[in-house]
Coordinates of N, CA and C in Angstrom, one line a residue:
X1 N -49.1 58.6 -119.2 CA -47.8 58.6 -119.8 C -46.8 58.4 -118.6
X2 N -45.2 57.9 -119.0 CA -44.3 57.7 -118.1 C -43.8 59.3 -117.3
X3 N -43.8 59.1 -116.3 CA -43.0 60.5 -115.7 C -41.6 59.7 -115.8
X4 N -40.7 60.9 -116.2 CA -39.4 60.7 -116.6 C -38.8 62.0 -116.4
X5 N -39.4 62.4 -115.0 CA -38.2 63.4 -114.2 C -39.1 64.1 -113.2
X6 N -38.4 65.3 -112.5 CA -38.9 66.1 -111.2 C -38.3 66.5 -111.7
X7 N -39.2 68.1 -111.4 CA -38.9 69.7 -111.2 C -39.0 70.9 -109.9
X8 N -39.1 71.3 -110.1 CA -39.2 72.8 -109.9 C -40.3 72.3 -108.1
X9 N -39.3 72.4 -106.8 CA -40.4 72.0 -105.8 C -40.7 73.4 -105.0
X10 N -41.8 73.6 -104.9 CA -42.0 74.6 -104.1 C -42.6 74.7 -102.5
X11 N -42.8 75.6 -101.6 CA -43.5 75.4 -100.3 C -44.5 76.4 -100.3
X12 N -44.9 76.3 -99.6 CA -46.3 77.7 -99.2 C -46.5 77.2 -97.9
X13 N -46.6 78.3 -97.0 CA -47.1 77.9 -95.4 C -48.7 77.9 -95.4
X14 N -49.5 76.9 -94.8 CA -51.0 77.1 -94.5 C -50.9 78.3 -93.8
X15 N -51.3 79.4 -93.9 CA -52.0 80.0 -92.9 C -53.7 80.0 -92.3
X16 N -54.5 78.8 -92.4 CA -55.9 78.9 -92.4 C -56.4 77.6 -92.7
X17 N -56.6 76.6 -92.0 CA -57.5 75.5 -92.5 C -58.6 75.5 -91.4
X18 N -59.9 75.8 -91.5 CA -60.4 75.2 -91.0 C -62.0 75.8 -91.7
X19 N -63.2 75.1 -90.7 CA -64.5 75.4 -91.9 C -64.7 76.1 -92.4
X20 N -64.1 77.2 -92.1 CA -64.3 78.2 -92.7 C -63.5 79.0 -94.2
X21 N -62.4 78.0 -94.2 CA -62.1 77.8 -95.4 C -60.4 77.6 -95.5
X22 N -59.4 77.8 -96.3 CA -57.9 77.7 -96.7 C -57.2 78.9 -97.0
X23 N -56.3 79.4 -96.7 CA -55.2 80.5 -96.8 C -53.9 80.0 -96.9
X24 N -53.5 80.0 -97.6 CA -51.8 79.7 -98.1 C -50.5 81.1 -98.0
X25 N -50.0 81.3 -97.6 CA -48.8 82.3 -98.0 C -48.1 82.2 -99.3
X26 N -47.8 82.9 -99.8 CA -46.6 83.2 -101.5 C -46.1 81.9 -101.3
X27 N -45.9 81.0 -102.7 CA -45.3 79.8 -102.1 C -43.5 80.5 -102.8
X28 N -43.0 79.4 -102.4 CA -41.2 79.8 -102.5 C -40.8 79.0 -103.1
X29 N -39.8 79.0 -103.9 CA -38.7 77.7 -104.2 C -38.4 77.0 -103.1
X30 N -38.4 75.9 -103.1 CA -37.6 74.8 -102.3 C -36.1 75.3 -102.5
X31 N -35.8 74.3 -103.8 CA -34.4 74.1 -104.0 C -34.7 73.2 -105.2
X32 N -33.2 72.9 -106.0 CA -33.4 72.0 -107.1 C -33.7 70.7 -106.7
X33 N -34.5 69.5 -107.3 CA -35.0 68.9 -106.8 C -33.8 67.7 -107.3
X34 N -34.4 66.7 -106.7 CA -33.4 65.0 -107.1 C -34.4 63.8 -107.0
X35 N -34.6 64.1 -106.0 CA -36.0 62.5 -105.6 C -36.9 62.7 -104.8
X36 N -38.3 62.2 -105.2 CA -39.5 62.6 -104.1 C -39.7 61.1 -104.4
X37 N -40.9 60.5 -103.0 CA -41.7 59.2 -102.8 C -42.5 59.8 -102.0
X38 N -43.9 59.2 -102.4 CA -45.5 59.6 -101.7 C -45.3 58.8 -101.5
X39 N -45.9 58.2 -99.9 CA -46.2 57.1 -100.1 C -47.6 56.9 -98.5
X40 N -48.7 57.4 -99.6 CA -50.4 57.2 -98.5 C -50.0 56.1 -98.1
X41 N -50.7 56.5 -96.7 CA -51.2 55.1 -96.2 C -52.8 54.9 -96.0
X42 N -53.0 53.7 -96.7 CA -54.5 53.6 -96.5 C -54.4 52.3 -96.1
X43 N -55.8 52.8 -95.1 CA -55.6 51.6 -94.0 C -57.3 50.8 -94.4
X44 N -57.4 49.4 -94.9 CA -58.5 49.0 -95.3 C -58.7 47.4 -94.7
X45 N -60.1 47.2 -94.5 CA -60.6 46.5 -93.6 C -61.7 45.4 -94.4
X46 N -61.9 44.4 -94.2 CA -63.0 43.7 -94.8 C -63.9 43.2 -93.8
X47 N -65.3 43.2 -94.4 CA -66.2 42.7 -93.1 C -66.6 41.5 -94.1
X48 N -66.4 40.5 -93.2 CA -67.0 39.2 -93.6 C -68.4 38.3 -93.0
X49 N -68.8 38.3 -93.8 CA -70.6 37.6 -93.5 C -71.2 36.2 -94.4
X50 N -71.8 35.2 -94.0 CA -72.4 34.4 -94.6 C -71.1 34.1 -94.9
X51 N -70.2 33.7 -94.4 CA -68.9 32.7 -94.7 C -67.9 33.2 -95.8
X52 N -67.9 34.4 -95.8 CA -66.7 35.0 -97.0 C -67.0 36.8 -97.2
X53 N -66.1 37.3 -97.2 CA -66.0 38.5 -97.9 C -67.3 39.5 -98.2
X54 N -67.7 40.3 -97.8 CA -69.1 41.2 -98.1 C -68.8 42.0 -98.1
X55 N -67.9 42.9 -97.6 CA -67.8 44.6 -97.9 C -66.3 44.9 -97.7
X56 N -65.6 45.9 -98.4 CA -64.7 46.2 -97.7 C -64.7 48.1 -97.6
X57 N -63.6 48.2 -97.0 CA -64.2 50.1 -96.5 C -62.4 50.4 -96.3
X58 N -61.9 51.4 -96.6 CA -60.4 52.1 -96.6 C -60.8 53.3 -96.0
X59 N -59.4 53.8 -95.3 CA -59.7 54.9 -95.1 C -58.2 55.4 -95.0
X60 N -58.1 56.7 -95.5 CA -57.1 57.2 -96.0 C -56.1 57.6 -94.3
X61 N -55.2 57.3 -94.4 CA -54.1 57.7 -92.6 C -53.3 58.9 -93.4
X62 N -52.2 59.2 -92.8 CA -51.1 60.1 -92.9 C -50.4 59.6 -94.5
X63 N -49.4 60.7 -95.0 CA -49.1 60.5 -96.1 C -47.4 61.1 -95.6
X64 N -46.8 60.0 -96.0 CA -45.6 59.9 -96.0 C -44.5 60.7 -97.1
X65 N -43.8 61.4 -96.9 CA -43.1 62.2 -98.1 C -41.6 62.1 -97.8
X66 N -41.0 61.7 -99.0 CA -39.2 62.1 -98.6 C -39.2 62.8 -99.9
X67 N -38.4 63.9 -99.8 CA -38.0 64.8 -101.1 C -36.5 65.1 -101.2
X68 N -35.5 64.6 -102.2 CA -34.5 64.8 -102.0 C -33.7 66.3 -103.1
X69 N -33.2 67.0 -102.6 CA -32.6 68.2 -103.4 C -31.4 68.4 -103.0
X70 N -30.8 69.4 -103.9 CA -29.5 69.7 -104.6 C -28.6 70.4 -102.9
X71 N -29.7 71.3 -102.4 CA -29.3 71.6 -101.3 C -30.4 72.3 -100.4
X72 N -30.5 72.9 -99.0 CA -31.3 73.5 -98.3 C -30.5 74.7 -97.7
X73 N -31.5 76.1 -98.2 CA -30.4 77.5 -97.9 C -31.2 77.4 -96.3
X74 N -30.2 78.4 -96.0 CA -30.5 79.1 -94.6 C -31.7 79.3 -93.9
X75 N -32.2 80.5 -95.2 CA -33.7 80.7 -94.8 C -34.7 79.3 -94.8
X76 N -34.4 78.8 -96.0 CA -35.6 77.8 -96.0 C -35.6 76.1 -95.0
X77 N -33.9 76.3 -94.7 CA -34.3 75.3 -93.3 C -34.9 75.9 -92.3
X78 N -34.5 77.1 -91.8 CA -35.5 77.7 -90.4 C -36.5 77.6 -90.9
X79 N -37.5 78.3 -92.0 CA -38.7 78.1 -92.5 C -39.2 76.6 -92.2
X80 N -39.2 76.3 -92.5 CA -39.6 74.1 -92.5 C -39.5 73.9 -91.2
X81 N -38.4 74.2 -90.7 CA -38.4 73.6 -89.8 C -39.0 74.0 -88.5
X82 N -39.3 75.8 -88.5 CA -39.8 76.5 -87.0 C -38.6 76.8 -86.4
X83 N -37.1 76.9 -86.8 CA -36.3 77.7 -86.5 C -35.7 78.5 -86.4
X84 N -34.9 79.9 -85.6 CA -34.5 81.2 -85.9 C -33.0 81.5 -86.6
X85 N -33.2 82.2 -87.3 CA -31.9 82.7 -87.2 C -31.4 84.1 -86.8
X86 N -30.5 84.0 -85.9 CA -30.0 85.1 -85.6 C -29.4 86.0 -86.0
X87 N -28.8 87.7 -85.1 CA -28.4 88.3 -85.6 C -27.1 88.1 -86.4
X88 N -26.3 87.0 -86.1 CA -25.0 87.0 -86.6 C -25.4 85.7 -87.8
X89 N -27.0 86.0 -88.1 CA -27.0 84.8 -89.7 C -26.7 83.3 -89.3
X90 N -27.1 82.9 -87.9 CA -26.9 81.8 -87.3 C -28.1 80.8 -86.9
X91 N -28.9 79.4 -87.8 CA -29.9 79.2 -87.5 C -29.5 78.8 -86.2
X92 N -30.8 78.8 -85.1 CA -30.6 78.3 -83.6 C -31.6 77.5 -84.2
X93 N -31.1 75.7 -83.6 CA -32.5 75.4 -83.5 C -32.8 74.9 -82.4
X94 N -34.0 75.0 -81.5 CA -34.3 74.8 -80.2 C -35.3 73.4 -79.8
X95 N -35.1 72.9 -78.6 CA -36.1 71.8 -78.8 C -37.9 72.2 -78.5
X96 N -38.1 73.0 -78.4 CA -39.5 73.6 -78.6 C -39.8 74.1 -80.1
X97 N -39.0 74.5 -80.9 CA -39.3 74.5 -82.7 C -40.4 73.8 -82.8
X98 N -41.3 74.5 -83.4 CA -42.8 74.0 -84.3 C -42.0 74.4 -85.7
X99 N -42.3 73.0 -86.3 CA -42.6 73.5 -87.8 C -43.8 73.6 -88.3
X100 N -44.0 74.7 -89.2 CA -45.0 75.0 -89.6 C -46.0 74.6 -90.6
X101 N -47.7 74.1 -90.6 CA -47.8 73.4 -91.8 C -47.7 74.0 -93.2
X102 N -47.2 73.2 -94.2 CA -47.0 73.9 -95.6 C -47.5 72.5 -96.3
X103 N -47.6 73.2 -97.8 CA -48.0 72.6 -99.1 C -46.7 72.7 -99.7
X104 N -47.0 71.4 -100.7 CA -45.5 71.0 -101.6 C -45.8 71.2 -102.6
X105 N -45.2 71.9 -103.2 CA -45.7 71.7 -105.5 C -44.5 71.0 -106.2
X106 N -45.0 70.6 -106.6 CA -43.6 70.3 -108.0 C -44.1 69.9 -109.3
X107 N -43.2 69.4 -110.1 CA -43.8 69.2 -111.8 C -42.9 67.9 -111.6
X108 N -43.6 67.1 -113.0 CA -43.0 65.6 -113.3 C -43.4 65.9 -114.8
X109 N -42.6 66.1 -115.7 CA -42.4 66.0 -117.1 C -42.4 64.3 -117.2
X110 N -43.4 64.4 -118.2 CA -44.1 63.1 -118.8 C -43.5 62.7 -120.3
X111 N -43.4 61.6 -120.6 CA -42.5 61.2 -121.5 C -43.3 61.5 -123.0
X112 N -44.9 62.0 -122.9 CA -45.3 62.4 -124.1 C -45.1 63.7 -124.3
X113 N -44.1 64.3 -123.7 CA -44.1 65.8 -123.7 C -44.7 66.7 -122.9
X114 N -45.9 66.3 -122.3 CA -46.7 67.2 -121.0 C -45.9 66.7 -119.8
X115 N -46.4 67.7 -118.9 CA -46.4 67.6 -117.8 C -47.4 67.5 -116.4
X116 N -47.5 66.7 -115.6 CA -47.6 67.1 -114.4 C -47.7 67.9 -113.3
X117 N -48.5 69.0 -113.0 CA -48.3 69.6 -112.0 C -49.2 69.1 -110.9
X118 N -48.7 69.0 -109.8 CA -48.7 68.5 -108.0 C -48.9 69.5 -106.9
X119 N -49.8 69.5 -106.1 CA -49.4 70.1 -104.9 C -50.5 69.1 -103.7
X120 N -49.4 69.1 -102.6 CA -49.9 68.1 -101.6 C -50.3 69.5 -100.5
X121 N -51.6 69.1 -100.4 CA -52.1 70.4 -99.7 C -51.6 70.7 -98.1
X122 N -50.8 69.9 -97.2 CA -50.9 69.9 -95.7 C -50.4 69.0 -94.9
X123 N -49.1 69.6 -94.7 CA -47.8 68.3 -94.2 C -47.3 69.2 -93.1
X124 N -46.3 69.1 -92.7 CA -45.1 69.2 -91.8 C -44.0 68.4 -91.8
X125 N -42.5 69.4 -92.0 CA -41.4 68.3 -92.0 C -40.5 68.2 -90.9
X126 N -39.9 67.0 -90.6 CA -39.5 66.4 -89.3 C -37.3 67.0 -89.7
X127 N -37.2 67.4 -89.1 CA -35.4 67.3 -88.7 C -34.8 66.3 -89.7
X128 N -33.8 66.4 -90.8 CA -33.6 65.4 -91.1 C -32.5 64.9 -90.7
X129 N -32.3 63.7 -91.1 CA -30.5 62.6 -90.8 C -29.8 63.6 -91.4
X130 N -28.7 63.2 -90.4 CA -27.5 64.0 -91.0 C -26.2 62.9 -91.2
X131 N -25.9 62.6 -92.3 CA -25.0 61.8 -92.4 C -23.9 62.1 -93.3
X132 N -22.2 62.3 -93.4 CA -21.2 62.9 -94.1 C -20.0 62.0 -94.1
X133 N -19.7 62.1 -95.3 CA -18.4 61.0 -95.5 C -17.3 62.1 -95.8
X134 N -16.4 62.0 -95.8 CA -15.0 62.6 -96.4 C -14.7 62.4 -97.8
X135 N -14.1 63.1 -98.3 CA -14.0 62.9 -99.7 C -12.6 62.0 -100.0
X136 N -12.5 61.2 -100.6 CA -12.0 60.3 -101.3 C -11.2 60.5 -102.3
X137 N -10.7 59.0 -103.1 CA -9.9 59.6 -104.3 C -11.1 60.0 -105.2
X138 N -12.0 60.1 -105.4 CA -13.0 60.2 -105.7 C -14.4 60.7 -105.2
X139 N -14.9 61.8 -105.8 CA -15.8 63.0 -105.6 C -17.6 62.4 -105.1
X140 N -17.8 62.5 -104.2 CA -19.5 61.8 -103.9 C -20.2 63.3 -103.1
X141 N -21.5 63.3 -104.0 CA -21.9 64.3 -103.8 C -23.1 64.0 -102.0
X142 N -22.8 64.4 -101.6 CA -24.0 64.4 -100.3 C -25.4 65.5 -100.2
X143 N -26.5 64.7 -100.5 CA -27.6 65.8 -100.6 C -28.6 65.7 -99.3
X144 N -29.1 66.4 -98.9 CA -30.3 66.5 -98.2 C -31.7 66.0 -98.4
X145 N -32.0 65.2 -97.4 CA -33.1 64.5 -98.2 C -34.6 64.7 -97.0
X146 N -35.3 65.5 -97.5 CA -36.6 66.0 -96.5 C -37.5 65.0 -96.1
X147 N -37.7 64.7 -94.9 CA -38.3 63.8 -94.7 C -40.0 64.8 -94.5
X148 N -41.3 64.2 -94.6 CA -42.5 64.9 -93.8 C -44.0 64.0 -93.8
X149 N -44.8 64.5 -93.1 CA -46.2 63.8 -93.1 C -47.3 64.7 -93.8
X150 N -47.8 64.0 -94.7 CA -48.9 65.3 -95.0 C -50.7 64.5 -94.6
X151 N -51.2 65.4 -94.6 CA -52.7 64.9 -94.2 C -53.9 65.8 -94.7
X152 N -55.0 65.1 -94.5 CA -55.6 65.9 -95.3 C -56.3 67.1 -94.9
X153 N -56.6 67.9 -95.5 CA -57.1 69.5 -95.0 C -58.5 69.4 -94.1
X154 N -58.4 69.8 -92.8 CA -59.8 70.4 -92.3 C -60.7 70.9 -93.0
X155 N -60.7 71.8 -93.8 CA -61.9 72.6 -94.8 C -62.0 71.6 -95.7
X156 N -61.7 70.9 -96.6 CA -62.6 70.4 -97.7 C -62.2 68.5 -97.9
X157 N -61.0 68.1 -96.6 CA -60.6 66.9 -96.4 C -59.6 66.7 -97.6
X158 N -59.6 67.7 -98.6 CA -58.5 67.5 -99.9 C -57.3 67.1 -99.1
X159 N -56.2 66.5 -99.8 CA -55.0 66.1 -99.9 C -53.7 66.2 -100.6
X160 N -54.5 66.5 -101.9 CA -53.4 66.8 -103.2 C -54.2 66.7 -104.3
X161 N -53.6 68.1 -104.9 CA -54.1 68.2 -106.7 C -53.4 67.9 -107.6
X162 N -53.4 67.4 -108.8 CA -52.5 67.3 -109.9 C -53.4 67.3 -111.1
X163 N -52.6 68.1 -112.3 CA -53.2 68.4 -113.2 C -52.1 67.6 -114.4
X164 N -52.6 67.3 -115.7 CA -51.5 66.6 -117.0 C -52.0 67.7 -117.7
X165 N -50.9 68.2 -118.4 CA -51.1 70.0 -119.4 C -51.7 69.2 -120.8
X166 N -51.4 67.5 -121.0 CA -51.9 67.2 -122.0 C -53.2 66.9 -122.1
X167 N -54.3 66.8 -121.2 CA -55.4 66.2 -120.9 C -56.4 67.1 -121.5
X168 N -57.4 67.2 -121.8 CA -58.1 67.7 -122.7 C -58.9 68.6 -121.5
X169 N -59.6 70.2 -122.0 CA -60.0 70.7 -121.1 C -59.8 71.6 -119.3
X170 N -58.1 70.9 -119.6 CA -57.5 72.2 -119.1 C -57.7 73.3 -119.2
X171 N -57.4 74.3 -118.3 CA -57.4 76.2 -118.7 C -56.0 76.2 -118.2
X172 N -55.1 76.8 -119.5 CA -54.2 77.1 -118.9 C -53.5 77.5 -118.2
X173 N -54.9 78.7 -117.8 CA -54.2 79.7 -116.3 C -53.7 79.0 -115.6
X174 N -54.7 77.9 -115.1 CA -54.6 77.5 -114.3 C -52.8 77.0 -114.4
X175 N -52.3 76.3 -115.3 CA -51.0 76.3 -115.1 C -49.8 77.1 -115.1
X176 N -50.1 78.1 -115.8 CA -49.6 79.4 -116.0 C -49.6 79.6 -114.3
X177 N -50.4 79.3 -113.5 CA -50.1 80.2 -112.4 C -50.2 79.5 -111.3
X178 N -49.9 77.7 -111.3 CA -49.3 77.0 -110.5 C -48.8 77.4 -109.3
X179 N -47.6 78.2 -109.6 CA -46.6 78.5 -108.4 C -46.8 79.5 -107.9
X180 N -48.0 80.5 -108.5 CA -48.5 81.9 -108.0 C -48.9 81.8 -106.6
X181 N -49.5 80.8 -106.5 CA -50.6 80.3 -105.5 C -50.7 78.9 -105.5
X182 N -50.8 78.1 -104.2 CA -51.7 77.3 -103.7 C -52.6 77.1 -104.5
X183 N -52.6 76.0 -105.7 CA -53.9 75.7 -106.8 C -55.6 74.9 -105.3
X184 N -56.6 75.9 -105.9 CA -57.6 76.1 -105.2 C -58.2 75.8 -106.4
X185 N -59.5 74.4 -105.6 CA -60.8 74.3 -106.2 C -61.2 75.4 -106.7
X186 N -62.0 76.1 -107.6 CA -63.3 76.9 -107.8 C -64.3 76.0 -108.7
X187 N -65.8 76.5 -108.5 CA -66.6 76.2 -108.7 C -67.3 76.8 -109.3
X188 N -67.9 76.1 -110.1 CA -68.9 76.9 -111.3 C -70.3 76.8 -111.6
X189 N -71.4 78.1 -111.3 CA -72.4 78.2 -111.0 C -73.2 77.0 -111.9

């Protein structure tokens, strides 16, 4: 079905990727959302033999993300980005700042009524453009628009889950509790 909007985006910091498995922290609201673009990069190759085309092989690169919202509070720019804020409620930001890796969630309400839920398992976001006009005879809103990279996890190479609430064989919980947690594979004996 058609997605015919964005919702509700959330973060969660990785705390834990590697063989030994995944850790996420509480995830948080973002902010109200406005516009997101995925946009993988898969990088694919053809091997040619006997005078034409014989195999081809892709392999998935970095995954491109811009997310645009209503606005970015205090807390959750230092968050994203690896910067402090101080005692007087003042983000500093330094040029040694790490941002930290996190997961993205959101929802896309589908035009048959269900929805969409998303989470890109393992990105980082970059400093965004800052750009401001003066106001006019006429009102223009200026939003913040997150730029980031995501890639795929050390423990299981996942990338991103999405689930349709209309698809047959769902368990609800699992949507019910979306934003509880980082949605994690389980496996069934």
């Amino acid at each position: 079905m058609a997605v015919i909007g964005l919702k509700h985006p959330y973060v969660a910091k990785l705390m834990k990727d590697d063989f030994t498995g995944v850790q996420y922290d509480t995830p948080k609201r973002l902010a109200k959302a406005i516009e997101a673009k995925i946009s993988p990069k898969v990088n694919t190759e053809t091997l040619y033999a006997d005078d034409g085309p014989a195999e081809v092989a892709s392999s998935l690169g970095e995954i491109e993300v811009e997310i645009g919202v209503d606005d970015i509070s205090t807390e959750m720019q230092a968050f994203l980005l690896g910067a402090t804020i101080n005692d007087d409620g003042v983000v500093i930001q330094k040029s040694g700042d790490t941002a930290p890796y996190v997961a993205l969630g959101f929802i896309l309400p589908l035009s048959n009524g269900g929805q969409k839920y998303v989470w890109l398992y393992k990105g980082k976001f970059e400093l965004p453009e800052e750009q401001y006009k003066t106001k006019g005879d006429k009102v223009e809103f200026q939003t913040p628009t997150l730029k980031g990279k995501f890639v795929k996890r050390e423990f299981d190479e996942a990338w991103k889950a999405s689930v349709n609430t209309k698809d047959q064989g769902v368990d609800p919980a699992v949507i019910q509790n979306w934003f509880s947690t980082v949605y994690q594979e389980t496996t069934t004996p």
